[in-house]
C-alpha positions as MATLAB code, in Angstrom:
seq = 'MVLYFLTGNSGKFKEVKKILPEVEQLDLDLLEIQELDSKKVIEEKLREAVKQHDGEFFVGDNSIHLECLNGFPGPLIKWLMKAIGNKGIYEMVSKYDNNKVTAKCIYGYTNRKEVKFFEGEIKGRIVAPKGDNGFGWDPIFQPEGSDKTFGEMNLDEKNMISMRWKAVIQLKEYLESKNSIENK';
ca = [
     -31.540  -88.827   65.995;
     -34.813  -89.561   64.316;
     -35.038  -88.916   60.529;
     -38.334  -87.456   59.478;
     -39.754  -87.143   55.896;
     -41.742  -83.871   55.936;
     -44.880  -84.614   53.955;
     -48.641  -84.774   54.354;
     -48.957  -86.950   51.350;
     -49.425  -90.633   52.381;
     -48.706  -91.814   48.812;
     -45.266  -90.155   48.738;
     -44.507  -91.455   52.253;
     -45.408  -95.030   51.151;
     -43.068  -94.823   48.250;
     -40.170  -93.479   50.356;
     -40.828  -95.939   53.240;
     -40.047  -98.857   50.819;
     -36.523  -97.554   50.521;
     -35.916  -96.033   53.926;
     -38.003  -98.175   56.382;
     -36.593  -96.300   59.382;
     -37.996  -93.037   58.348;
     -40.919  -91.428   60.130;
     -43.504  -89.167   58.582;
     -43.937  -85.661   59.999;
     -46.703  -83.395   58.691;
     -45.826  -79.892   59.809;
     -47.684  -76.895   58.654;
     -44.826  -75.241   56.701;
     -44.865  -71.991   54.653;
     -44.267  -72.893   51.035;
     -42.710  -70.057   49.176;
     -43.569  -69.691   45.513;
     -40.448  -69.862   43.451;
     -39.326  -71.484   40.177;
     -36.195  -72.800   41.865;
     -37.088  -75.949   43.785;
     -33.976  -75.792   45.922;
     -35.076  -72.397   47.323;
     -38.501  -73.868   48.164;
     -36.831  -76.733   49.938;
     -34.395  -74.784   51.867;
     -37.101  -72.529   53.228;
     -39.210  -75.489   54.320;
     -36.198  -77.048   56.041;
     -35.368  -73.780   57.882;
     -38.996  -73.740   59.171;
     -38.937  -77.400   60.222;
     -35.798  -76.984   62.314;
     -37.530  -74.183   64.191;
     -40.635  -76.318   64.880;
     -39.342  -79.776   65.720;
     -36.276  -81.848   66.824;
     -34.581  -84.367   64.513;
     -33.084  -84.587   61.082;
     -35.355  -83.829   58.168;
     -35.819  -84.314   54.433;
     -38.415  -82.835   52.185;
     -39.060  -83.265   48.544;
     -40.292  -81.019   45.762;
     -41.736  -82.557   42.666;
     -42.085  -80.648   39.472;
     -43.003  -81.148   35.823;
     -41.369  -79.057   33.160;
     -43.477  -78.876   29.959;
     -41.438  -78.340   26.817;
     -44.328  -76.549   25.168;
     -44.329  -73.935   27.981;
     -40.602  -73.490   28.247;
     -40.348  -75.537   31.407;
     -43.480  -74.101   33.185;
     -45.063  -75.024   35.649;
     -41.933  -76.523   37.269;
     -42.399  -76.606   41.107;
     -45.663  -74.595   40.683;
     -47.373  -77.810   39.413;
     -49.227  -78.070   42.801;
     -51.066  -74.871   41.900;
     -51.736  -75.753   38.266;
     -53.188  -79.076   39.448;
     -55.495  -77.276   41.915;
     -56.544  -74.750   39.208;
     -57.210  -77.077   36.223;
     -56.415  -80.618   37.289;
     -55.116  -83.453   35.084;
     -57.792  -83.122   32.404;
     -57.083  -79.361   32.139;
     -53.342  -79.922   31.906;
     -53.811  -82.565   29.195;
     -56.185  -80.278   27.243;
     -53.770  -77.385   27.503;
     -50.786  -79.365   26.345;
     -52.726  -80.998   23.487;
     -53.114  -77.673   21.812;
     -49.377  -77.705   21.105;
     -47.379  -79.957   18.815;
     -45.024  -80.919   21.629;
     -46.316  -83.003   24.600;
     -42.870  -83.706   25.988;
     -42.237  -83.270   29.686;
     -39.485  -83.882   32.278;
     -40.613  -84.933   35.726;
     -38.184  -84.007   38.505;
     -37.930  -84.803   42.205;
     -35.424  -83.010   44.452;
     -34.996  -83.951   48.095;
     -33.339  -81.679   50.527;
     -31.871  -83.267   53.742;
     -30.607  -81.395   56.822;
     -28.848  -82.575   59.851;
     -29.530  -79.132   61.325;
     -26.147  -77.740   60.173;
     -26.203  -77.994   56.447;
     -28.469  -78.894   53.536;
     -27.680  -81.552   50.881;
     -29.742  -82.105   47.769;
     -30.566  -85.307   45.845;
     -32.136  -85.229   42.395;
     -33.963  -87.568   40.097;
     -35.664  -87.050   36.779;
     -37.498  -88.940   34.126;
     -38.534  -87.865   30.652;
     -41.937  -88.618   29.207;
     -45.088  -87.023   27.640;
     -48.430  -85.740   28.745;
     -51.322  -87.971   27.624;
     -55.091  -88.267   28.199;
     -55.742  -89.331   31.835;
     -55.480  -93.076   32.345;
     -55.304  -95.168   35.409;
     -56.398  -94.819   39.026;
     -53.118  -95.634   40.797;
     -50.705  -93.181   42.313;
     -51.661  -89.526   42.949;
     -51.349  -86.059   41.557;
     -50.472  -86.028   37.883;
     -49.676  -89.675   37.585;
     -52.601  -90.439   35.276;
     -51.258  -88.032   32.584;
     -47.533  -88.696   32.813;
     -46.373  -91.570   30.441;
     -42.639  -92.245   30.800;
     -40.502  -92.604   27.756;
     -40.324  -96.203   26.605;
     -43.536  -97.168   28.480;
     -46.978  -97.774   27.196;
     -48.488  -97.043   30.529;
     -48.954  -93.864   32.611;
     -47.734  -93.724   36.131;
     -51.441  -93.887   36.991;
     -51.731  -97.369   35.310;
     -48.609  -98.782   37.046;
     -48.625 -100.529   40.422;
     -46.293  -99.122   43.004;
     -43.424 -101.540   42.275;
     -43.508 -100.764   38.518;
     -43.559  -97.014   39.114;
     -40.753  -97.276   41.694;
     -38.466  -99.023   39.260;
     -38.309  -95.874   37.097;
     -39.703  -92.928   38.907;
     -37.817  -89.629   39.607;
     -38.778  -89.923   43.273;
     -37.154  -93.340   43.537;
     -33.982  -92.145   41.881;
     -33.688  -89.156   44.244;
     -34.461  -91.171   47.446;
     -31.944  -93.863   46.451;
     -29.240  -91.121   46.271;
     -30.327  -89.921   49.721;
     -30.202  -93.449   51.078;
     -26.684  -93.967   49.738;
     -25.584  -90.659   51.345;
     -27.047  -91.510   54.721;
     -25.444  -94.973   54.651;
     -22.133  -93.458   53.827;
     -22.519  -90.786   56.467;
     -23.402  -93.469   59.054;
     -20.511  -95.645   58.095;
     -18.063  -92.717   58.561;
     -19.666  -91.801   61.902;
     -19.424  -95.388   63.212;
     -15.741  -95.697   62.456;
];
């Protein structure tokens, strides 16, 4: 059965394809519920995908949790980005004494029978926008221990530490163990 990564974001697909070369991109028009729990958002997207298309699927939800805002915006980052963008987020956070943030990626996978979750996270801080690489909030996210933002890193540098990389590696290991059990 074909494994599809449900995304319209070519940058995310490019990152995932480096780890899972057999995966195919599928851009379905899926309802995205607004919810602070990423797993609920993912489960709903997977339910919709199974109704629309054959195959096995996985979909990710990326979030940033600002300490100065008690974890907000979390999975609602997409909407905060649309409303005020990287510069606006930086300016908002710079009004506080605490610019610490946790970036998370959760992937949900379904074989059409059950859903499994895979999570990665990285801590960092929000800084003034720097760099033109990546996408989304990459230019304002500086990982702990780095002097570069994700926006200043090339894809290989970013993949070595990113939350997405960590989550997709877990997914890959799960799929490999599942396949080895099925092939016995």
